[in-house]
XYZ file of C-alpha atoms in Angstrom:
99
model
C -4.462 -8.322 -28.343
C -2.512 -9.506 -31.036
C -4.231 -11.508 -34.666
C -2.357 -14.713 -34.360
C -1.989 -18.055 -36.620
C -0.280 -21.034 -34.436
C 1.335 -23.531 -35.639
C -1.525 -26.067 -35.082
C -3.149 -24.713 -38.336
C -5.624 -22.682 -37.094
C -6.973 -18.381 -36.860
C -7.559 -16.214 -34.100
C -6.358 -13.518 -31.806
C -3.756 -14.107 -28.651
C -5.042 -11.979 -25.590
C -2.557 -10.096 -23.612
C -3.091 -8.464 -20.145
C -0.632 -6.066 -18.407
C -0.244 -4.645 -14.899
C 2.385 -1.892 -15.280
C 1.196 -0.034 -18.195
C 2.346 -2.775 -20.482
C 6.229 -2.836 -19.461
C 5.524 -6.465 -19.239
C 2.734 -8.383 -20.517
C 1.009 -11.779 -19.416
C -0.304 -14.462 -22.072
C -4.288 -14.545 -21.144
C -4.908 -17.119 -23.885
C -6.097 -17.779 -27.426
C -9.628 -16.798 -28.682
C -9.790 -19.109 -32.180
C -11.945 -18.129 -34.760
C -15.514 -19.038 -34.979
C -15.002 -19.147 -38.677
C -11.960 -21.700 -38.621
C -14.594 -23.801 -36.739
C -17.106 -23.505 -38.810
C -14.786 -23.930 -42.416
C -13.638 -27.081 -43.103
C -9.719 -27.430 -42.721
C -9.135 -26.898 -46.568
C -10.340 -23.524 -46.848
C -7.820 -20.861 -46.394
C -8.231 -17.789 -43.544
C -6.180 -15.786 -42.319
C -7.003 -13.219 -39.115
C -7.278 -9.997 -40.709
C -7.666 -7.422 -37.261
C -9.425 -7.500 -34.138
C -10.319 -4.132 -32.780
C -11.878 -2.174 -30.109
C -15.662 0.014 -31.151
C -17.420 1.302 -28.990
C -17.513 -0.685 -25.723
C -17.369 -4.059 -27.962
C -14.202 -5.662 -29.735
C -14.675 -7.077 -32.846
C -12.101 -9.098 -35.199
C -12.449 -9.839 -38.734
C -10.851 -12.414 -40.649
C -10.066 -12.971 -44.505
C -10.894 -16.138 -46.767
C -8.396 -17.250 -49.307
C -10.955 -19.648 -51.019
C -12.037 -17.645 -54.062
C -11.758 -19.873 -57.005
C -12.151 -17.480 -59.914
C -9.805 -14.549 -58.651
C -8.414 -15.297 -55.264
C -7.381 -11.489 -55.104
C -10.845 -10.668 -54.807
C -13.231 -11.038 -52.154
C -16.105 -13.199 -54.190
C -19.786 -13.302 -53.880
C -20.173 -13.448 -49.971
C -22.815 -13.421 -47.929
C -21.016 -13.132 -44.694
C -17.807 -11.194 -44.150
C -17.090 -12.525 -40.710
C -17.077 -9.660 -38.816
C -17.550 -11.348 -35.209
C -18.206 -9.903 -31.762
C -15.246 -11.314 -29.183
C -16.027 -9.196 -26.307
C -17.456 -12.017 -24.029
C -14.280 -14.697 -25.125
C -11.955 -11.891 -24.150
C -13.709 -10.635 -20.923
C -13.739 -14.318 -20.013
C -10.181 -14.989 -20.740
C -9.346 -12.315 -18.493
C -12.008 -12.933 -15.272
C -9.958 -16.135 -15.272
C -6.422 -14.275 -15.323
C -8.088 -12.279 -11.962
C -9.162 -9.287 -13.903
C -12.440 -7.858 -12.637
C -15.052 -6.888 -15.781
């Protein structure tokens, strides 16, 4: 997996899949943020990491929308740390992987 931001203005993580021990690698898809969906278009976030614990992968994105300090992380309640195991285990059922 790679954090992404395309073009169309909007966060997430590209998924990758490889059959040769990742010689070559085939697009699987794009897994957008459920926080970019939720935000309205104004506020600013950028994908931060997506990573593998345990048997679940999480990713974890960063909001630019601090008004005070925009260095600093502000009074929040929710620091987006989201489960994407299903998105990416469905991503790749549909690129013939078996999960």
């Amino acid at each position: 997996m790679a954090e992404d931001i395309l073009a169309k203005n909007t966060t997430g993580v590209s998924v990758f899949s490889s059959m040769d021990g990742w010689k070559t690698a085939k697009f699987a898809g794009f897994i957008e943020s459920i926080d970019r969906k939720l935000e309205p278009a104004s506020v600013a976030i950028s994908q931060t990491t997506a990573h593998e614990l345990g048997d679940r992968i999480y990713s974890s994105v960063l909001f630019y929308d601090n008004k005070i300090n925009p260095s600093m992380a502000g009074n929040r309640t929710d620091f987006a740390l989201r489960d994407i195991t299903g998105s990416v285990d469905s991503l790749l059922q549909a690129n013939g992987f078996n999960m």
